[in-house]
Coordinates of C-alpha atoms in Angstrom, one line a residue:
Chain A
M3 CA 8.9 -21.1 -36.4
A4 CA 10.5 -24.4 -35.3
F5 CA 12.6 -22.5 -32.7
L6 CA 9.3 -21.1 -31.4
A7 CA 7.3 -24.4 -31.3
P8 CA 8.1 -25.9 -27.8
A9 CA 7.6 -22.6 -26.2
L10 CA 4.4 -21.9 -27.9
L11 CA 2.9 -25.4 -27.6
F12 CA 3.6 -25.4 -23.7
I13 CA 1.7 -21.9 -23.4
T14 CA -1.1 -23.0 -25.4
A15 CA -1.7 -26.4 -23.5
L16 CA -1.4 -24.7 -20.0
T17 CA -2.6 -20.9 -20.4
I18 CA -4.9 -20.9 -23.6
Y19 CA -6.6 -23.9 -23.0
P20 CA -7.7 -23.2 -19.5
L21 CA -9.1 -19.8 -21.1
F22 CA -11.2 -21.6 -23.5
Y23 CA -12.2 -24.4 -20.7
S24 CA -13.5 -21.3 -18.7
L25 CA -15.4 -19.5 -21.7
W26 CA -17.2 -22.7 -21.9
A27 CA -17.9 -23.2 -18.7
S28 CA -19.0 -19.5 -18.1
F29 CA -22.0 -20.5 -20.8
T30 CA -22.8 -23.6 -18.0
D31 CA -23.8 -23.9 -14.6
L32 CA -21.2 -26.2 -13.8
R33 CA -20.2 -26.9 -10.2
L34 CA -17.6 -29.0 -9.0
T35 CA -20.0 -30.5 -6.3
S36 CA -22.3 -31.9 -9.2
P37 CA -21.4 -33.9 -12.0
V38 CA -24.7 -32.8 -13.7
W39 CA -24.4 -29.6 -15.9
R40 CA -26.3 -28.1 -18.7
Y41 CA -26.0 -25.3 -21.1
V42 CA -27.2 -21.8 -20.0
G43 CA -26.3 -19.1 -22.4
F44 CA -25.5 -15.9 -21.0
E45 CA -27.4 -16.5 -17.6
T46 CA -24.1 -17.1 -15.5
Y47 CA -23.0 -13.7 -16.6
W48 CA -26.5 -11.8 -16.1
L49 CA -26.6 -13.5 -12.5
S50 CA -22.9 -12.4 -11.8
L51 CA -23.5 -8.7 -13.2
T52 CA -27.1 -8.7 -11.2
N53 CA -25.1 -10.3 -8.0
D54 CA -24.8 -7.3 -5.3
I55 CA -21.2 -8.9 -3.8
F56 CA -19.9 -9.3 -7.3
R57 CA -20.9 -5.7 -8.3
H58 CA -19.5 -4.6 -5.0
S59 CA -16.4 -6.2 -5.6
L60 CA -15.7 -4.3 -8.9
V61 CA -16.4 -1.3 -7.2
V62 CA -13.4 -1.9 -4.5
T63 CA -11.1 -3.1 -7.1
A64 CA -11.8 0.1 -9.2
F65 CA -11.3 2.1 -6.1
F66 CA -8.3 0.0 -4.9
L67 CA -6.7 0.4 -8.5
V68 CA -7.0 4.0 -9.2
T69 CA -6.1 5.3 -6.0
A70 CA -3.1 3.1 -5.1
V71 CA -1.6 3.4 -8.6
S72 CA -2.1 7.3 -9.0
L73 CA -0.5 7.6 -5.5
E74 CA 2.4 5.4 -6.7
F75 CA 2.7 7.5 -9.8
L76 CA 2.9 10.6 -7.9
V77 CA 5.2 9.9 -5.3
G78 CA 7.3 7.8 -7.6
F79 CA 7.8 10.4 -10.1
A80 CA 8.6 12.9 -7.1
L81 CA 11.3 10.4 -5.9
A82 CA 12.7 10.2 -9.5
L83 CA 13.0 13.8 -9.9
S84 CA 14.7 14.2 -6.7
F85 CA 16.8 11.5 -7.4
R86 CA 17.7 13.2 -10.6
Q87 CA 18.7 16.3 -8.5
M88 CA 21.5 14.5 -7.0
R89 CA 24.9 14.2 -8.0
G90 CA 25.8 10.3 -9.0
Q91 CA 24.0 7.1 -9.0
H92 CA 23.5 5.8 -5.7
P93 CA 23.6 2.6 -6.6
I94 CA 23.0 1.1 -3.1
M95 CA 19.9 3.3 -2.3
R96 CA 18.3 2.5 -5.6
A97 CA 19.1 -1.4 -4.8
L98 CA 17.2 -1.0 -1.2
L99 CA 14.6 0.4 -2.9
M100 CA 13.9 -2.5 -4.9
L101 CA 13.4 -4.9 -1.7
P102 CA 9.9 -3.7 -1.6
V103 CA 9.1 -4.9 -5.0
M104 CA 10.7 -8.1 -4.8
A105 CA 9.5 -9.5 -1.6
T106 CA 7.2 -12.0 -1.3
P107 CA 3.8 -11.0 -1.4
V108 CA 2.5 -13.1 1.7
S109 CA 5.8 -12.1 3.7
V110 CA 4.4 -8.4 2.7
G111 CA 0.8 -9.3 3.9
L112 CA 2.3 -10.7 7.2
I113 CA 4.5 -7.5 8.0
W114 CA 1.5 -5.0 7.7
K115 CA -0.6 -7.4 9.4
L116 CA 2.0 -7.0 12.4
M117 CA 2.4 -3.5 12.2
L118 CA -1.3 -2.4 11.7
N119 CA -2.4 -4.9 14.8
S120 CA -4.6 -3.2 16.9
D121 CA -3.0 -4.6 20.3
F122 CA 0.8 -4.1 19.6
G123 CA 0.9 -2.6 16.0
I124 CA 3.7 0.1 15.7
I125 CA 1.6 2.2 13.3
V126 CA -1.4 2.0 15.9
H127 CA 1.2 3.1 18.9
A128 CA 2.8 5.8 16.4
G129 CA -1.0 7.0 15.7
S130 CA -2.0 7.2 19.5
V131 CA 1.6 9.1 20.1
L132 CA 0.6 11.7 17.3
G133 CA -2.9 12.1 19.0
L134 CA -4.5 10.5 16.3
G135 CA -6.4 8.1 19.2
D136 CA -7.0 4.9 18.5
V137 CA -7.3 4.0 14.6
H138 CA -9.0 0.7 13.6
W139 CA -7.1 0.0 10.6
L140 CA -7.9 -3.3 10.1
S141 CA -11.4 -3.9 11.9
D142 CA -13.0 -0.7 10.8
T143 CA -14.7 -0.9 7.0
M144 CA -13.1 2.4 5.8
M145 CA -9.6 2.0 7.4
A146 CA -9.2 -1.7 6.1
V147 CA -9.7 -0.2 2.3
V148 CA -6.7 2.6 3.4
S149 CA -4.7 -0.1 4.9
I150 CA -4.5 -2.4 1.8
I151 CA -4.0 0.9 -0.3
V152 CA -1.1 2.0 2.2
M153 CA 0.6 -1.6 1.8
D154 CA 0.4 -1.7 -2.1
V155 CA 1.8 2.1 -2.4
W156 CA 5.1 1.0 -0.2
Q157 CA 5.2 -2.2 -1.9
W158 CA 4.9 -0.4 -5.7
T159 CA 6.3 3.0 -5.4
P160 CA 9.5 2.0 -5.9
F161 CA 8.6 0.3 -9.2
M162 CA 7.3 3.4 -10.7
F163 CA 10.3 5.3 -9.2
L164 CA 12.8 2.9 -10.9
I165 CA 10.9 3.1 -14.3
L166 CA 10.4 6.7 -14.4
L167 CA 14.2 7.2 -13.3
A168 CA 15.3 5.1 -16.1
G169 CA 13.1 7.0 -18.5
L170 CA 14.4 10.5 -17.0
E171 CA 17.9 9.3 -17.4
G172 CA 17.2 8.6 -21.3
L173 CA 16.2 12.2 -21.7
P174 CA 18.3 14.3 -24.0
A175 CA 20.5 16.7 -21.4
D176 CA 20.9 19.7 -23.8
L177 CA 16.9 20.6 -23.9
F178 CA 17.4 21.0 -20.1
E179 CA 20.5 22.7 -20.5
A180 CA 19.2 25.3 -22.7
A181 CA 16.2 25.7 -20.7
E182 CA 18.4 26.6 -17.9
I183 CA 20.1 29.3 -20.1
D184 CA 17.0 30.8 -21.1
G185 CA 16.2 31.1 -17.2
A186 CA 13.0 29.0 -17.6
K187 CA 11.2 28.6 -14.5
R188 CA 11.3 25.0 -12.9
R189 CA 7.5 24.7 -13.4
H190 CA 7.7 25.2 -17.0
V191 CA 10.5 22.9 -17.8
L192 CA 8.5 20.2 -16.0
F193 CA 5.3 20.7 -17.7
G194 CA 6.9 21.9 -21.1
I195 CA 9.6 19.4 -21.4
T196 CA 10.3 16.9 -18.8
L197 CA 6.3 15.7 -19.0
P198 CA 5.8 15.5 -23.0
L199 CA 9.2 13.8 -23.3
M200 CA 8.1 11.2 -20.5
A201 CA 4.8 10.7 -21.8
P202 CA 5.5 7.1 -23.7
I203 CA 7.7 5.8 -20.5
I204 CA 4.6 7.1 -18.0
A205 CA 2.4 5.0 -20.0
V206 CA 4.5 2.0 -20.2
A207 CA 4.8 2.2 -16.5
L208 CA 1.4 2.4 -16.0
V209 CA 0.3 -0.5 -18.1
F210 CA 2.7 -2.6 -16.5
R211 CA 2.1 -1.5 -12.9
L212 CA -1.7 -1.9 -13.7
M213 CA -1.4 -5.1 -15.6
F214 CA 0.3 -6.6 -11.8
A215 CA -2.2 -4.4 -9.7
I216 CA -5.5 -6.2 -11.2
A217 CA -3.8 -9.8 -10.1
T218 CA -3.3 -8.6 -6.6
F219 CA -4.2 -11.4 -4.3
D220 CA -1.7 -12.8 -2.0
S221 CA -1.0 -10.0 0.1
V222 CA -4.2 -8.5 0.5
F223 CA -5.7 -12.2 1.1
V224 CA -3.0 -12.8 4.2
L225 CA -4.0 -9.1 5.5
T226 CA -7.3 -8.7 5.6
K227 CA -9.0 -12.0 3.6
G228 CA -11.3 -9.3 1.9
G229 CA -13.3 -8.4 5.1
P230 CA -14.0 -6.7 7.6
A231 CA -17.8 -7.4 6.0
L232 CA -16.2 -7.7 2.4
S233 CA -14.9 -4.1 2.3
T234 CA -11.4 -5.1 0.9
D235 CA -12.8 -7.9 -1.4
L236 CA -11.0 -7.5 -4.5
I237 CA -12.2 -9.2 -7.3
T238 CA -9.3 -11.8 -7.2
L239 CA -10.4 -12.7 -3.7
F240 CA -14.1 -12.9 -5.0
I241 CA -12.9 -15.6 -7.6
Q242 CA -10.8 -17.3 -5.4
R243 CA -14.0 -17.9 -2.9
E244 CA -16.4 -18.7 -5.9
G245 CA -14.3 -21.0 -7.7
L246 CA -12.2 -22.7 -4.9
M247 CA -14.2 -22.3 -1.6
N248 CA -17.9 -22.4 -3.0
L249 CA -16.7 -25.1 -6.2
N250 CA -18.7 -22.8 -8.4
V251 CA -16.8 -23.0 -11.6
A252 CA -19.4 -21.6 -13.6
S253 CA -19.6 -18.3 -11.6
A254 CA -15.9 -18.1 -11.2
S255 CA -15.2 -18.4 -14.6
A256 CA -18.2 -15.9 -15.8
A257 CA -16.6 -13.2 -13.4
S258 CA -13.3 -14.1 -14.6
F259 CA -14.4 -13.1 -18.1
L260 CA -15.6 -9.8 -17.3
V261 CA -12.4 -8.8 -15.6
L262 CA -10.6 -9.9 -18.3
I263 CA -12.8 -8.1 -20.8
I264 CA -12.2 -4.8 -18.2
A265 CA -8.5 -5.4 -17.9
F266 CA -8.2 -6.0 -21.9
V267 CA -10.0 -2.7 -22.6
V268 CA -8.1 -0.3 -20.2
I269 CA -4.9 -1.7 -20.8
R270 CA -5.0 -1.4 -24.6
V271 CA -6.0 2.0 -24.3
L272 CA -3.1 2.8 -22.7
F273 CA -0.7 0.6 -24.4
K274 CA -1.6 2.1 -27.7
K275 CA -0.7 5.3 -26.8
G276 CA 2.6 4.6 -24.7
F277 CA 4.0 1.0 -26.2
A278 CA 4.4 2.1 -29.4
G279 CA 6.2 5.4 -28.5
A280 CA 9.0 3.6 -26.0
H281 CA 10.3 1.2 -28.7
Chain B
M4 CA 27.4 32.6 -2.2
R5 CA 25.1 30.6 -5.1
T6 CA 27.3 27.6 -5.3
K7 CA 27.5 27.4 -1.2
S8 CA 23.7 27.5 -1.3
K9 CA 23.8 25.1 -4.0
L10 CA 25.7 22.4 -2.3
G11 CA 23.7 23.0 0.8
A12 CA 20.3 22.2 -1.0
E13 CA 22.2 19.0 -2.3
W14 CA 22.8 17.7 1.0
L15 CA 19.8 18.4 2.1
M16 CA 18.1 16.5 -0.9
I17 CA 20.7 13.5 0.0
A18 CA 19.6 13.6 3.6
A19 CA 15.9 13.6 2.7
N20 CA 16.4 10.6 0.3
V21 CA 18.2 8.5 2.6
M22 CA 15.4 8.8 5.0
L23 CA 12.6 8.1 2.5
V24 CA 14.6 5.2 1.4
A25 CA 15.0 4.1 5.4
L26 CA 11.2 4.5 5.5
F27 CA 10.8 1.8 3.0
I28 CA 13.2 -0.4 4.1
F29 CA 11.8 -0.2 7.7
P30 CA 9.0 -2.7 7.8
L31 CA 11.0 -5.7 6.2
A32 CA 13.6 -5.0 9.2
W33 CA 11.0 -5.0 11.7
M34 CA 9.7 -7.9 10.7
V35 CA 13.0 -9.6 11.0
L36 CA 13.7 -8.2 14.3
G37 CA 10.6 -9.4 15.4
S38 CA 11.4 -12.8 14.7
F39 CA 14.3 -12.5 17.4
K40 CA 12.1 -10.9 20.4
S41 CA 10.6 -12.9 23.0
D42 CA 6.8 -13.0 22.9
A43 CA 6.7 -10.4 25.9
D44 CA 8.7 -8.0 23.9
L45 CA 6.8 -8.8 20.7
L46 CA 3.3 -8.5 21.7
S47 CA 4.0 -5.5 24.0
P48 CA 1.5 -2.4 23.3
S49 CA 4.5 0.2 23.2
P50 CA 7.2 -0.8 20.7
V51 CA 10.4 -2.4 22.1
W52 CA 13.6 -1.3 20.6
F53 CA 16.0 -2.5 22.5
F54 CA 15.9 -6.3 23.5
S55 CA 18.1 -9.2 24.3
P56 CA 17.6 -11.5 21.2
T57 CA 16.4 -15.2 21.4
L58 CA 16.4 -18.0 19.0
D59 CA 12.9 -19.6 20.7
H60 CA 10.7 -19.0 17.5
W61 CA 13.2 -20.0 15.2
R62 CA 13.4 -23.5 17.2
F63 CA 10.1 -23.8 17.1
I64 CA 9.6 -23.3 13.4
L65 CA 12.5 -26.0 12.6
S66 CA 11.1 -28.3 15.0
N67 CA 7.2 -28.2 14.9
W68 CA 6.4 -26.6 11.1
D69 CA 9.1 -28.7 9.6
V70 CA 10.7 -25.8 7.8
E71 CA 13.5 -27.8 6.1
R72 CA 11.1 -30.0 4.0
H73 CA 9.0 -27.0 2.9
L74 CA 12.3 -24.7 2.2
T75 CA 13.5 -27.9 0.1
N76 CA 10.7 -27.8 -1.8
S77 CA 10.7 -24.3 -2.4
V78 CA 14.2 -24.8 -3.7
I79 CA 13.4 -27.9 -6.2
V80 CA 10.3 -26.0 -7.9
S81 CA 11.9 -22.7 -8.2
L82 CA 15.3 -24.3 -9.7
A83 CA 13.5 -26.6 -12.0
T84 CA 10.9 -23.8 -13.3
T85 CA 14.4 -21.9 -13.7
F86 CA 15.8 -24.4 -16.2
L87 CA 12.7 -25.5 -18.2
T88 CA 11.9 -21.8 -18.5
L89 CA 15.3 -20.9 -19.9
A90 CA 15.5 -23.8 -22.0
L91 CA 12.2 -22.9 -23.8
A92 CA 12.7 -19.5 -23.9
L93 CA 16.0 -18.8 -25.6
P94 CA 15.1 -21.0 -28.5
A95 CA 11.9 -19.0 -28.8
A96 CA 13.7 -15.6 -28.3
Y97 CA 16.1 -16.4 -31.1
G98 CA 13.4 -17.6 -33.5
L99 CA 11.6 -14.2 -32.7
S100 CA 14.5 -11.9 -32.9
R101 CA 16.2 -13.6 -36.2
F102 CA 13.7 -15.2 -38.5
P103 CA 10.4 -14.3 -40.7
V104 CA 8.4 -15.9 -38.3
W105 CA 4.4 -15.6 -39.4
R106 CA 2.6 -12.8 -37.6
K107 CA 5.9 -12.0 -35.4
D108 CA 4.5 -8.9 -33.8
A109 CA 1.0 -10.4 -33.0
I110 CA 2.8 -13.1 -31.2
T111 CA 4.9 -10.9 -29.4
Y112 CA 2.0 -8.4 -28.3
N113 CA -0.1 -11.8 -27.4
L114 CA 2.7 -12.7 -25.1
L115 CA 2.4 -9.9 -23.5
S116 CA -1.4 -9.8 -23.3
L117 CA -1.3 -13.2 -21.8
K118 CA 0.8 -11.9 -18.8
M119 CA -2.6 -9.2 -18.6
I120 CA -4.5 -12.3 -17.3
P121 CA -4.7 -12.2 -13.7
P122 CA -3.5 -16.0 -12.6
I123 CA -6.7 -16.4 -10.5
A124 CA -8.6 -16.5 -13.9
S125 CA -6.9 -19.5 -15.1
I126 CA -6.4 -21.5 -11.8
V127 CA -9.9 -22.8 -11.6
P128 CA -10.0 -24.7 -15.0
L129 CA -6.2 -25.7 -14.2
F130 CA -7.5 -27.0 -11.0
V131 CA -10.2 -29.2 -12.5
L132 CA -8.1 -30.2 -15.6
L133 CA -5.3 -31.5 -13.6
R134 CA -7.1 -33.4 -11.1
Q135 CA -8.1 -35.2 -14.3
V136 CA -5.2 -35.9 -15.6
G137 CA -4.1 -37.2 -12.0
L138 CA -1.2 -34.2 -12.1
Y139 CA -2.4 -33.0 -8.8
D140 CA -0.3 -33.0 -5.4
T141 CA 3.2 -33.5 -7.4
Y142 CA 6.2 -31.3 -8.2
L143 CA 5.4 -31.7 -11.8
V144 CA 2.4 -29.7 -11.5
L145 CA 4.1 -26.5 -9.5
I146 CA 7.3 -27.0 -12.4
L147 CA 4.8 -26.9 -15.3
L148 CA 2.5 -24.4 -14.4
N149 CA 4.8 -21.9 -13.2
T150 CA 6.9 -22.6 -16.3
S151 CA 4.0 -21.5 -18.5
F152 CA 3.1 -18.7 -16.3
Q153 CA 7.1 -17.2 -16.5
L154 CA 7.5 -18.1 -20.1
P155 CA 5.8 -15.0 -21.7
F156 CA 8.0 -13.1 -19.4
A157 CA 11.1 -14.8 -20.1
I158 CA 10.6 -15.1 -24.1
L159 CA 10.1 -11.4 -24.2
V160 CA 12.9 -10.1 -21.7
M161 CA 15.2 -12.7 -23.6
K162 CA 14.2 -11.6 -27.0
S163 CA 15.5 -8.2 -26.2
F164 CA 18.9 -9.6 -25.3
V165 CA 19.2 -11.4 -28.3
D166 CA 18.5 -8.3 -30.1
E167 CA 21.7 -6.6 -28.7
I168 CA 23.9 -9.3 -30.0
P169 CA 25.1 -8.1 -33.5
R170 CA 23.6 -10.4 -36.9
E171 CA 27.2 -10.2 -38.5
I172 CA 28.4 -12.8 -35.7
D173 CA 25.4 -15.5 -36.5
E174 CA 26.1 -14.4 -40.4
A175 CA 29.7 -15.2 -39.9
A176 CA 28.7 -18.8 -38.2
S177 CA 26.4 -19.9 -41.0
V178 CA 28.9 -18.9 -43.7
D179 CA 31.3 -21.4 -42.0
G180 CA 28.8 -23.9 -42.5
C181 CA 26.7 -23.9 -38.9
S182 CA 23.1 -24.7 -39.3
P183 CA 20.6 -22.4 -37.5
L184 CA 20.6 -24.6 -34.7
G185 CA 24.2 -24.8 -34.4
V186 CA 24.1 -21.0 -34.6
L187 CA 22.0 -21.2 -31.5
W188 CA 24.1 -23.4 -29.7
R189 CA 27.8 -22.4 -30.7
T190 CA 27.1 -18.2 -30.6
I191 CA 23.9 -17.0 -29.2
L192 CA 24.2 -19.1 -26.3
P193 CA 27.6 -18.2 -25.2
L194 CA 26.6 -14.6 -25.7
S195 CA 23.6 -14.8 -23.9
V196 CA 24.9 -15.9 -20.6
S197 CA 24.3 -12.5 -18.8
G198 CA 20.8 -12.7 -20.3
L199 CA 20.2 -16.2 -19.0
V200 CA 21.4 -15.1 -15.8
C201 CA 19.1 -12.1 -15.0
I202 CA 15.9 -14.0 -16.7
G203 CA 16.9 -16.8 -14.7
L204 CA 17.1 -14.9 -11.3
F205 CA 13.9 -12.9 -12.0
V206 CA 12.3 -16.3 -12.7
F207 CA 13.4 -17.6 -9.8
I208 CA 12.6 -15.0 -7.6
F209 CA 8.8 -15.0 -9.0
T210 CA 8.8 -18.9 -8.6
W211 CA 9.9 -18.5 -5.1
N212 CA 7.3 -16.1 -4.3
E213 CA 4.4 -17.7 -6.1
F214 CA 1.5 -18.3 -3.6
L215 CA -1.6 -18.9 -5.5
I216 CA -0.5 -22.2 -7.6
A217 CA 1.3 -23.7 -4.7
N218 CA -1.8 -23.2 -2.4
T219 CA -4.0 -25.1 -4.6
M220 CA -2.7 -27.3 -6.4
V221 CA -0.4 -29.2 -3.8
G222 CA -1.0 -30.0 0.0
G223 CA 0.8 -31.1 2.8
K224 CA 4.4 -32.6 2.3
L225 CA 4.9 -31.0 -1.0
R226 CA 3.8 -27.4 -0.2
P227 CA 6.7 -24.7 -1.0
L228 CA 7.2 -21.9 1.5
P229 CA 4.6 -19.1 1.1
P230 CA 1.5 -21.4 1.5
V231 CA 2.7 -22.2 4.7
V232 CA 3.2 -18.7 5.5
G233 CA -0.7 -18.3 4.5
L234 CA -1.8 -21.2 6.5
A235 CA 0.2 -19.8 9.7
L236 CA -1.8 -16.5 9.3
T237 CA -5.2 -17.4 8.8
H238 CA -5.8 -19.6 12.0
R239 CA -7.3 -18.2 14.5
G240 CA -4.7 -17.4 17.4
I241 CA -1.7 -16.7 14.9
L242 CA 1.7 -17.3 16.5
W243 CA 3.3 -14.3 16.0
G244 CA 6.9 -15.0 16.8
P245 CA 7.1 -18.4 14.6
A246 CA 5.4 -16.4 11.6
L247 CA 7.7 -13.5 11.8
A248 CA 10.5 -16.3 11.5
L249 CA 8.8 -18.1 8.8
G250 CA 8.4 -14.6 6.9
T251 CA 11.9 -14.3 7.6
V252 CA 13.2 -17.4 5.9
V253 CA 11.2 -16.4 2.8
L254 CA 12.6 -13.0 2.2
V255 CA 16.3 -13.6 2.6
P256 CA 17.0 -15.1 -0.5
V257 CA 15.1 -13.1 -2.2
F258 CA 17.0 -10.2 -0.9
F259 CA 20.2 -11.6 -1.9
L260 CA 19.1 -12.4 -5.3
A261 CA 17.4 -9.1 -6.1
F262 CA 20.6 -7.2 -4.7
S263 CA 22.5 -8.8 -7.5
L264 CA 19.7 -8.0 -10.1
S265 CA 19.5 -4.4 -9.3
R266 CA 21.3 -3.2 -12.9
Y267 CA 18.7 -4.9 -14.8
M268 CA 15.6 -4.1 -12.4
A269 CA 14.2 -1.7 -15.2
R270 CA 14.6 -3.9 -18.3
G271 CA 13.2 -7.2 -16.4
L272 CA 9.9 -5.5 -14.7
T273 CA 8.7 -3.8 -18.0
F274 CA 9.8 -7.2 -20.1
G275 CA 12.5 -5.6 -22.1
A276 CA 10.5 -2.5 -23.0
V277 CA 12.6 -0.2 -20.8
K278 CA 16.4 -0.7 -21.3
G279 CA 17.4 1.3 -17.9

């Protein structure tokens, strides 16, 4: 226990304490602009839940998470399966694929802001060459959502790929040899052997991806700043604006707690299913 | 006949995958290339592939945006965070791995849960707290906060490395009269070097990339690089050339470090859950 004490003290002071502070603040009407505050019970929560901007932000976040993470999973899994088809390890290709994952998120936002720029962006140019006409990636409310999803899929598909590939490599080879000798169809191998055996690893990959995805902030802040017209206003951008721009600590704290509760429930369900199996 | 078509399929697969990898790398390369283009080439409506490189934007950020200062800030904060995190994480991982700790599973599980909290949720209270104790706008606040954010990750991955060291080794050392602290110092530490290097590199990159704390807790001269990039992009008229050069400065060290880490990527990114 003595060995754990310094680290746990550190975490308590700088992570647990702020959590309790924000739990307390969520039951007050605290604003940084005024020294006076009082307890208001659940009023701040009620105000958040009935606030159209907050609810809109939850919807945007849910849509972003579900779409981006599913796409990342599907593409990442396909890529991992195709890497398994090749002989050899191809370590350089794997290392290169990890660069988007580790890349600084503000730079990622910058890159996509450059490529999607309506005046000189290369993707807009490619679109008009392919006959798609002028696509307003960042100024159209629908396309802006597509833009942040495209950016996220680019950055995080390699993460899914890597985890799932590590999982595929750990599967017992004799099962697949037996299936091949028996003349099993590819489709049957995939759904009958690969997917069931991969279930725990898939859950781990989804849990970790969701965990990071809920916190997505920097890249979207740089790319769209939540706009146009709040169309890409992820919950993290909402909290940042409430807390640090409007200095409404109570509202930001209540929003944070509502997000925390949702995140915990979703991740716990996946966690219980997968993580226990992976260990 | 069959083997021949199989060989062809294999080559086709390799070619397709090389193309895909190129597609993933292209955006990064496009930014780096852009930082060496003249404004006319950079802002041309149809992309310019061949151009005579210029260092104008690089000279601009060196003389106008004080890049050396912010680069130094980034290096100081990331290095200090890395060492502090490792110094706290190794003993904690050793404790969790070797001793009957009260509610061990709950601690391990809760460490992971802590990472589920989006940093934005704790940034507002931290901002209020740290203003009160007068730590606002110091290197120390960046180092302490980054360390607390990285510790759960570092402890869990470190535990997965310490678990791999055979217990017989530390039992032998304690039979020879080593105290638990002595075992940690004399046997666990030297045997954990690869783990420490791996986790250290991860923590360095994560801290280097960190934007939210850096953007909120310090201003002006003490800013690390990411908030400077953020600032350059949220102005009205974006100076694209210099912004791309700055984005490149931030990314280059990450690339070299990430490349040397590729073997540990799966383990690190799942906090030790996948051995890869």
